[in-house]
PDB file of C-alpha atoms in Angstrom:
ATOM      1  CA  MET X  16       0.009  -0.008  -0.066  1.00 46.00           C
ATOM      2  CA  ASN X  17       1.009   3.339  -0.457  1.00 46.00           C
ATOM      3  CA  GLY X  18       2.294   5.600   2.019  1.00 46.00           C
ATOM      4  CA  GLY X  19       1.174   8.287   4.037  1.00 45.00           C
ATOM      5  CA  ILE X  20      -1.905  10.161   3.380  1.00 44.00           C
ATOM      6  CA  ASN X  21      -1.782  13.502   1.408  1.00 43.00           C
ATOM      7  CA  MET X  22      -3.103  16.396   3.770  1.00 39.00           C
ATOM      8  CA  LYS X  23      -4.183  18.635   0.666  1.00 42.00           C
ATOM      9  CA  LYS X  24      -8.011  17.429  -0.993  1.00 43.00           C
ATOM     10  CA  ASN X  25      -8.131  15.581  -4.505  1.00 44.00           C
ATOM     11  CA  ASP X  26      -9.402  17.847  -7.135  1.00 41.00           C
ATOM     12  CA  ILE X  27     -12.000  15.304  -7.984  1.00 45.00           C
ATOM     13  CA  LYS X  28     -12.895  15.354 -11.621  1.00 52.00           C
ATOM     14  CA  HIS X  29     -16.994  14.401 -11.324  1.00 58.00           C
ATOM     15  CA  ASP X  30     -18.622  11.978 -13.396  1.00 64.00           C
ATOM     16  CA  PRO X  31     -22.654  11.947 -13.268  1.00 64.00           C
ATOM     17  CA  VAL X  32     -22.772   7.967 -14.018  1.00 63.00           C
ATOM     18  CA  ARG X  33     -19.834   7.289 -11.447  1.00 71.00           C
ATOM     19  CA  ASP X  34     -21.024  10.231  -8.558  1.00 70.00           C
ATOM     20  CA  PHE X  35     -24.961   8.375  -8.640  1.00 66.00           C
ATOM     21  CA  ILE X  36     -23.272   5.041  -8.128  1.00 69.00           C
ATOM     22  CA  LEU X  37     -21.651   6.143  -5.600  1.00 73.00           C
ATOM     23  CA  ASP X  38     -23.992   8.065  -3.887  1.00 71.00           C
ATOM     24  CA  LEU X  39     -26.290   4.794  -4.258  1.00 68.00           C
ATOM     25  CA  ILE X  40     -23.463   2.651  -2.428  1.00 72.00           C
ATOM     26  CA  SER X  41     -23.629   5.431   0.259  1.00 71.00           C
ATOM     27  CA  LYS X  42     -27.074   5.171   0.771  1.00 67.00           C
ATOM     28  CA  ILE X  43     -27.294   1.276   0.929  1.00 64.00           C
ATOM     29  CA  LYS X  44     -24.948   1.155   3.521  1.00 60.00           C
ATOM     30  CA  GLU X  45     -26.004   4.154   5.790  1.00 57.00           C
ATOM     31  CA  ARG X  46     -29.656   2.107   6.172  1.00 53.00           C
ATOM     32  CA  TRP X  47     -27.823  -0.906   7.586  1.00 44.00           C
ATOM     33  CA  GLN X  48     -24.276  -0.723   8.793  1.00 42.00           C
ATOM     34  CA  THR X  49     -23.969   0.377  12.341  1.00 32.00           C
ATOM     35  CA  VAL X  50     -21.015   2.371  12.029  1.00 32.00           C
ATOM     36  CA  SER X  51     -21.222   5.187   9.193  1.00 32.00           C
ATOM     37  CA  VAL X  52     -19.071   7.590   7.632  1.00 30.00           C
ATOM     38  CA  LEU X  53     -19.977  10.224   5.261  1.00 29.00           C
ATOM     39  CA  PHE X  54     -18.740   9.405   1.619  1.00 30.00           C
ATOM     40  CA  ILE X  55     -16.722  11.583  -0.902  1.00 26.00           C
ATOM     41  CA  GLY X  56     -17.240  15.286  -1.691  1.00 25.00           C
ATOM     42  CA  ILE X  57     -20.431  16.860  -3.121  1.00 23.00           C
ATOM     43  CA  MET X  58     -22.309  15.949  -6.091  1.00 26.00           C
ATOM     44  CA  VAL X  59     -22.017  18.411  -8.545  1.00 25.00           C
ATOM     45  CA  ILE X  60     -25.550  19.467  -9.532  1.00 24.00           C
ATOM     46  CA  ILE X  61     -25.324  20.327 -13.901  1.00 25.00           C
ATOM     47  CA  PRO X  62     -28.298  20.986 -15.952  1.00 27.00           C
ATOM     48  CA  LEU X  63     -28.381  18.184 -18.171  1.00 28.00           C
ATOM     49  CA  ALA X  64     -30.608  18.438 -21.470  1.00 29.00           C
ATOM     50  CA  LEU X  65     -31.945  14.648 -21.554  1.00 32.00           C
ATOM     51  CA  ASN X  66     -34.582  13.432 -23.884  1.00 35.00           C
ATOM     52  CA  ILE X  67     -35.633  10.422 -21.881  1.00 31.00           C
ATOM     53  CA  TYR X  68     -37.084   9.126 -25.026  1.00 34.00           C
ATOM     54  CA  ASN X  69     -33.843   9.041 -27.503  1.00 38.00           C
ATOM     55  CA  LYS X  70     -31.972   6.102 -28.403  1.00 36.00           C
ATOM     56  CA  GLU X  71     -29.640   5.922 -25.659  1.00 38.00           C
ATOM     57  CA  ALA X  72     -31.986   6.431 -23.330  1.00 38.00           C
ATOM     58  CA  THR X  73     -34.121   3.047 -25.012  1.00 40.00           C
ATOM     59  CA  THR X  74     -31.046   0.723 -25.901  1.00 42.00           C
ATOM     60  CA  ASP X  75     -29.425   0.677 -22.507  1.00 45.00           C
ATOM     61  CA  TYR X  76     -31.343   2.828 -19.918  1.00 51.00           C
ATOM     62  CA  SER X  77     -28.185   5.080 -18.625  1.00 50.00           C
ATOM     63  CA  VAL X  78     -30.434   7.636 -18.235  1.00 52.00           C
ATOM     64  CA  CYS X  79     -31.681   6.113 -14.866  1.00 55.00           C
ATOM     65  CA  LEU X  80     -28.579   6.490 -13.557  1.00 45.00           C
ATOM     66  CA  LEU X  81     -28.529  10.504 -13.757  1.00 40.00           C
ATOM     67  CA  SER X  82     -32.008  10.708 -12.675  1.00 40.00           C
ATOM     68  CA  ASN X  83     -31.110  12.811  -9.452  1.00 39.00           C
ATOM     69  CA  ILE X  84     -28.982  15.518 -10.818  1.00 33.00           C
ATOM     70  CA  SER X  85     -31.608  15.965 -13.755  1.00 36.00           C
ATOM     71  CA  ASP X  86     -33.356  19.197 -14.443  1.00 39.00           C
ATOM     72  CA  ASP X  87     -36.379  17.179 -15.091  1.00 43.00           C
ATOM     73  CA  ILE X  88     -36.145  14.467 -12.190  1.00 42.00           C
ATOM     74  CA  VAL X  89     -40.056  13.762 -12.062  1.00 47.00           C
ATOM     75  CA  SER X  90     -40.111  12.768 -15.546  1.00 52.00           C
ATOM     76  CA  ILE X  91     -36.705  10.717 -15.597  1.00 50.00           C
ATOM     77  CA  ASN X  92     -38.055   9.197 -12.164  1.00 56.00           C
ATOM     78  CA  LYS X  93     -41.704   8.203 -13.494  1.00 61.00           C
ATOM     79  CA  TYR X  94     -39.633   7.218 -16.193  1.00 61.00           C
ATOM     80  CA  CYS X  95     -37.328   4.950 -14.711  1.00 62.00           C
ATOM     81  CA  ASN X  96     -40.016   3.559 -12.795  1.00 63.00           C
ATOM     82  CA  SER X  97     -42.118   2.456 -15.576  1.00 66.00           C
ATOM     83  CA  GLU X  98     -42.493  -1.119 -15.641  1.00 68.00           C
ATOM     84  CA  THR X  99     -41.005  -1.336 -19.286  1.00 68.00           C
ATOM     85  CA  VAL X 100     -37.340  -0.064 -17.570  1.00 61.00           C
ATOM     86  CA  VAL X 101     -37.617  -2.579 -14.441  1.00 61.00           C
ATOM     87  CA  LYS X 102     -38.073  -5.233 -17.179  1.00 65.00           C
ATOM     88  CA  LYS X 103     -35.589  -4.327 -19.097  1.00 64.00           C
ATOM     89  CA  ILE X 104     -32.742  -3.626 -16.301  1.00 60.00           C
ATOM     90  CA  SER X 105     -33.403  -6.891 -14.670  1.00 60.00           C
ATOM     91  CA  GLU X 106     -33.082  -8.442 -17.837  1.00 62.00           C
ATOM     92  CA  LYS X 107     -29.660  -6.977 -17.685  1.00 57.00           C
ATOM     93  CA  GLY X 108     -28.872  -9.218 -14.670  1.00 56.00           C
ATOM     94  CA  THR X 109     -27.563  -8.370 -11.518  1.00 53.00           C
ATOM     95  CA  ASN X 110     -24.762 -10.384 -10.739  1.00 59.00           C
ATOM     96  CA  SER X 111     -22.654  -9.150 -14.205  1.00 68.00           C
ATOM     97  CA  LEU X 112     -20.736  -5.452 -13.449  1.00 79.00           C
ATOM     98  CA  GLY X 113     -19.373  -4.642 -17.407  1.00 75.00           C
ATOM     99  CA  SER X 114     -21.267  -1.693 -18.103  1.00 74.00           C
ATOM    100  CA  SER X 115     -22.708   1.268 -15.847  1.00 69.00           C
ATOM    101  CA  THR X 116     -26.231  -0.112 -15.948  1.00 69.00           C
ATOM    102  CA  GLU X 117     -25.338  -3.640 -14.812  1.00 75.00           C
ATOM    103  CA  VAL X 118     -23.473  -1.756 -11.715  1.00 75.00           C
ATOM    104  CA  PHE X 119     -26.755   0.017 -11.175  1.00 71.00           C
ATOM    105  CA  ALA X 120     -29.153  -3.323 -11.549  1.00 75.00           C
ATOM    106  CA  PHE X 121     -26.170  -4.530  -8.975  1.00 80.00           C
ATOM    107  CA  ILE X 122     -26.438  -2.345  -6.669  1.00 77.00           C
ATOM    108  CA  ARG X 123     -30.220  -1.814  -6.575  1.00 73.00           C
ATOM    109  CA  ASP X 124     -30.935  -5.407  -6.361  1.00 79.00           C
ATOM    110  CA  MET X 125     -29.221  -5.349  -2.891  1.00 81.00           C
ATOM    111  CA  GLU X 126     -31.422  -2.498  -1.653  1.00 75.00           C
ATOM    112  CA  ASN X 127     -33.577  -4.950   0.171  1.00 81.00           C
ATOM    113  CA  MET X 128     -31.462  -7.830   0.967  1.00 86.00           C
ATOM    114  CA  SER X 129     -30.507  -9.134   4.695  1.00 90.00           C
ATOM    115  CA  LEU X 130     -26.836  -8.455   5.341  1.00 89.00           C
ATOM    116  CA  GLU X 131     -26.279 -12.476   5.052  1.00 92.00           C
ATOM    117  CA  ASP X 132     -27.719 -12.160   1.329  1.00 93.00           C
ATOM    118  CA  ARG X 133     -25.488  -8.907   0.614  1.00 91.00           C
ATOM    119  CA  ALA X 134     -22.363 -10.545   1.733  1.00 93.00           C
ATOM    120  CA  ALA X 135     -23.521 -13.654  -0.172  1.00 93.00           C
ATOM    121  CA  LYS X 136     -24.452 -12.011  -3.729  1.00 91.00           C
ATOM    122  CA  LEU X 137     -20.630 -10.038  -3.227  1.00 91.00           C
ATOM    123  CA  ARG X 138     -18.825 -12.911  -2.762  1.00 92.00           C
ATOM    124  CA  GLN X 139     -20.582 -14.625  -5.919  1.00 91.00           C
ATOM    125  CA  ALA X 140     -19.797 -10.908  -7.969  1.00 89.00           C
ATOM    126  CA  ASN X 141     -16.561 -10.403  -9.957  1.00 88.00           C
ATOM    127  CA  LEU X 142     -15.975  -6.923  -8.829  1.00 89.00           C
ATOM    128  CA  SER X 143     -12.518  -7.116 -11.346  1.00 87.00           C
ATOM    129  CA  GLN X 144     -15.220  -6.002 -14.280  1.00 86.00           C
ATOM    130  CA  ILE X 145     -15.633  -2.925 -13.154  1.00 85.00           C
ATOM    131  CA  SER X 146     -13.886  -0.488 -14.599  1.00 84.00           C
ATOM    132  CA  ASP X 147     -13.671   2.693 -12.318  1.00 82.00           C
ATOM    133  CA  ASN X 148     -11.298   2.051  -9.561  1.00 86.00           C
ATOM    134  CA  LEU X 149     -13.225   4.411  -6.922  1.00 83.00           C
ATOM    135  CA  ILE X 150     -16.790   2.363  -7.582  1.00 82.00           C
ATOM    136  CA  LYS X 151     -14.633  -0.447  -7.140  1.00 87.00           C
ATOM    137  CA  ALA X 152     -13.066   0.295  -3.583  1.00 88.00           C
ATOM    138  CA  LYS X 153     -16.452   1.642  -2.854  1.00 86.00           C
ATOM    139  CA  LEU X 154     -17.966  -1.849  -3.324  1.00 87.00           C
ATOM    140  CA  TYR X 155     -14.843  -3.787  -1.498  1.00 93.00           C
ATOM    141  CA  GLU X 156     -15.282  -1.216   2.018  1.00 91.00           C
ATOM    142  CA  LEU X 157     -19.104  -1.992   1.323  1.00 89.00           C
ATOM    143  CA  PHE X 158     -18.364  -5.761   1.346  1.00 93.00           C
ATOM    144  CA  GLY X 159     -15.833  -4.802   4.187  1.00 95.00           C
ATOM    145  CA  ASP X 160     -18.571  -3.044   5.906  1.00 93.00           C
ATOM    146  CA  ILE X 161     -21.106  -5.964   5.789  1.00 93.00           C
ATOM    147  CA  LEU X 162     -18.736  -8.451   6.832  1.00 96.00           C
ATOM    148  CA  LYS X 163     -17.757  -6.405  10.029  1.00 96.00           C
ATOM    149  CA  ASP X 164     -21.376  -6.253  11.147  1.00 93.00           C
ATOM    150  CA  SER X 165     -21.687 -10.230  10.383  1.00 94.00           C
ATOM    151  CA  ASN X 166     -18.599 -10.689  12.953  1.00 94.00           C
ATOM    152  CA  GLN X 167     -16.465 -11.902  10.322  1.00 96.00           C
ATOM    153  CA  ILE X 168     -13.350  -9.921  11.175  1.00 97.00           C
ATOM    154  CA  SER X 169     -10.584 -11.446   9.141  1.00 97.00           C
ATOM    155  CA  GLU X 170     -12.483 -11.025   5.554  1.00 97.00           C
ATOM    156  CA  SER X 171     -13.869  -7.513   6.274  1.00 97.00           C
ATOM    157  CA  LYS X 172     -10.081  -6.888   6.803  1.00 98.00           C
ATOM    158  CA  GLU X 173      -9.212  -8.513   3.642  1.00 98.00           C
ATOM    159  CA  ASN X 174     -11.741  -5.939   1.782  1.00 97.00           C
ATOM    160  CA  TYR X 175     -10.900  -3.164   3.657  1.00 97.00           C
ATOM    161  CA  LEU X 176      -6.917  -3.816   2.048  1.00 98.00           C
ATOM    162  CA  MET X 177      -8.390  -4.691  -1.183  1.00 97.00           C
ATOM    163  CA  ALA X 178     -10.421  -0.928  -1.099  1.00 95.00           C
ATOM    164  CA  ALA X 179      -7.435   1.507   0.331  1.00 96.00           C
ATOM    165  CA  GLU X 180      -5.059  -0.399  -3.123  1.00 96.00           C
ATOM    166  CA  LEU X 181      -7.545   1.097  -4.914  1.00 95.00           C
ATOM    167  CA  SER X 182      -8.536   4.207  -3.754  1.00 91.00           C
ATOM    168  CA  LYS X 183      -6.924   7.338  -4.981  1.00 90.00           C
ATOM    169  CA  ASN X 184      -9.090   9.585  -3.060  1.00 88.00           C
ATOM    170  CA  ASP X 185      -7.842  10.837   0.355  1.00 91.00           C
ATOM    171  CA  PHE X 186     -11.055  11.094   1.811  1.00 90.00           C
ATOM    172  CA  HIS X 187     -11.763   7.783   1.345  1.00 91.00           C
ATOM    173  CA  LEU X 188      -8.381   6.505   2.426  1.00 94.00           C
ATOM    174  CA  ALA X 189      -8.574   8.309   5.786  1.00 94.00           C
ATOM    175  CA  VAL X 190     -12.006   6.631   5.931  1.00 93.00           C
ATOM    176  CA  LEU X 191     -10.797   2.973   5.129  1.00 96.00           C
ATOM    177  CA  LYS X 192      -7.424   3.918   7.725  1.00 97.00           C
ATOM    178  CA  PHE X 193     -10.138   4.454  10.745  1.00 96.00           C
ATOM    179  CA  LYS X 194     -12.002   1.271   9.532  1.00 96.00           C
ATOM    180  CA  LEU X 195      -8.948  -0.971   9.555  1.00 98.00           C
ATOM    181  CA  SER X 196      -7.777   0.366  12.821  1.00 98.00           C
ATOM    182  CA  GLN X 197     -11.494  -0.918  13.978  1.00 97.00           C
ATOM    183  CA  VAL X 198     -10.534  -4.408  12.981  1.00 98.00           C
ATOM    184  CA  PHE X 199      -7.180  -4.538  13.750  1.00 98.00           C
ATOM    185  CA  PHE X 200      -8.703  -3.516  17.520  1.00 97.00           C
ATOM    186  CA  LEU X 201     -11.387  -6.343  17.356  1.00 96.00           C
ATOM    187  CA  GLU X 202      -8.469  -9.002  16.492  1.00 97.00           C
ATOM    188  CA  LYS X 203      -6.672  -7.000  19.563  1.00 96.00           C
ATOM    189  CA  ASP X 204      -3.362  -6.293  16.575  1.00 97.00           C
ATOM    190  CA  PHE X 205      -2.994  -2.589  18.861  1.00 97.00           C
ATOM    191  CA  LYS X 206       0.185  -1.811  17.116  1.00 97.00           C
ATOM    192  CA  ALA X 207      -1.555  -2.168  13.817  1.00 98.00           C
ATOM    193  CA  ALA X 208      -4.498  -0.279  15.061  1.00 98.00           C
ATOM    194  CA  GLN X 209      -2.631   2.692  16.551  1.00 98.00           C
ATOM    195  CA  GLU X 210      -0.532   3.092  13.071  1.00 98.00           C
ATOM    196  CA  ASN X 211      -3.834   3.300  11.104  1.00 98.00           C
ATOM    197  CA  ILE X 212      -5.886   5.726  13.634  1.00 97.00           C
ATOM    198  CA  ARG X 213      -2.721   7.729  13.038  1.00 97.00           C
ATOM    199  CA  GLN X 214      -2.919   7.539   9.245  1.00 97.00           C
ATOM    200  CA  ALA X 215      -6.735   8.838   9.772  1.00 96.00           C
ATOM    201  CA  LEU X 216      -5.872  11.490  11.690  1.00 95.00           C
ATOM    202  CA  GLU X 217      -3.417  13.022   9.023  1.00 95.00           C
ATOM    203  CA  TYR X 218      -6.841  14.202   7.287  1.00 93.00           C
ATOM    204  CA  ASP X 219      -8.605  17.299   7.919  1.00 92.00           C
ATOM    205  CA  PHE X 220     -12.104  16.026   8.097  1.00 89.00           C
ATOM    206  CA  SER X 221     -14.633  18.613   7.879  1.00 88.00           C
ATOM    207  CA  ASP X 222     -16.896  16.512   9.785  1.00 87.00           C
ATOM    208  CA  PRO X 223     -16.481  16.974  13.719  1.00 90.00           C
ATOM    209  CA  ASN X 224     -18.486  13.655  14.278  1.00 90.00           C
ATOM    210  CA  ILE X 225     -15.901  11.702  12.093  1.00 90.00           C
ATOM    211  CA  THR X 226     -12.663  13.241  14.018  1.00 93.00           C
ATOM    212  CA  LYS X 227     -14.672  12.402  17.235  1.00 94.00           C
ATOM    213  CA  LYS X 228     -15.552   8.937  16.336  1.00 94.00           C
ATOM    214  CA  ILE X 229     -11.588   8.410  15.498  1.00 95.00           C
ATOM    215  CA  LYS X 230     -10.357  10.288  18.845  1.00 95.00           C
ATOM    216  CA  ILE X 231     -12.998   8.204  20.534  1.00 95.00           C
ATOM    217  CA  LEU X 232     -10.852   5.096  18.984  1.00 96.00           C
ATOM    218  CA  LYS X 233      -7.259   6.170  19.408  1.00 96.00           C
ATOM    219  CA  GLY X 234      -8.188   6.614  23.202  1.00 97.00           C
ATOM    220  CA  MET X 235      -9.323   3.415  23.349  1.00 96.00           C
ATOM    221  CA  ILE X 236      -6.001   1.712  21.334  1.00 97.00           C
ATOM    222  CA  GLU X 237      -3.860   4.360  23.907  1.00 97.00           C
ATOM    223  CA  GLN X 238      -5.640   2.497  26.514  1.00 95.00           C
ATOM    224  CA  ALA X 239      -5.353  -1.177  25.579  1.00 95.00           C
ATOM    225  CA  ILE X 240      -1.235  -0.891  24.879  1.00 95.00           C
ATOM    226  CA  SER X 241      -0.810   0.585  28.446  1.00 93.00           C
ATOM    227  CA  ARG X 242      -2.359  -2.584  29.831  1.00 89.00           C
ATOM    228  CA  ASP X 243      -0.202  -4.961  27.609  1.00 72.00           C
TER     229      ASP X 243
END
């Protein structure tokens, strides 16, 4: 894994489709995880001149990935929730991840699943198909969160490490360092937990609640080390 976390925030190049998928992953996590941390940046609201009946929309339905950042949200949502589109997206399958539409269908399919079913779905998935490394990293992180909540700590750690290898975003890396510190702490590897929490604290979080959680864990780690 690369060295320490860069204190300087990255200038994120926004892709509306990618941003929507990342936002959808985060919403799934917020609904189900016991410890949730805010995700990357602020989505850029941009005017999109979308015609939902054009050729692109009727062939791959990628317009549905843009539904929450379109000027015509009502029409787009009505279209994307229509029986025809739901059927077509379902026909794409929910295990292939080769296109944005398939990633969208895969994530949507997990929305009402139990933690156990989500873990099973992610185990069966070939995440290497995803071309965008940040989306791939977020799915590994999601898998790690699900496994941690299922008390499968070692496997959770492996997925967080995979996410950290892929992500190049300073905020996301800091969050992953925090989560790695949590699982190392649960494994009673207090030195590794201490190193990861130190790296997490190098990032200047704008949300004081995140910093508070990190400092609480830091205190717990220091107490555990002092007792050893």
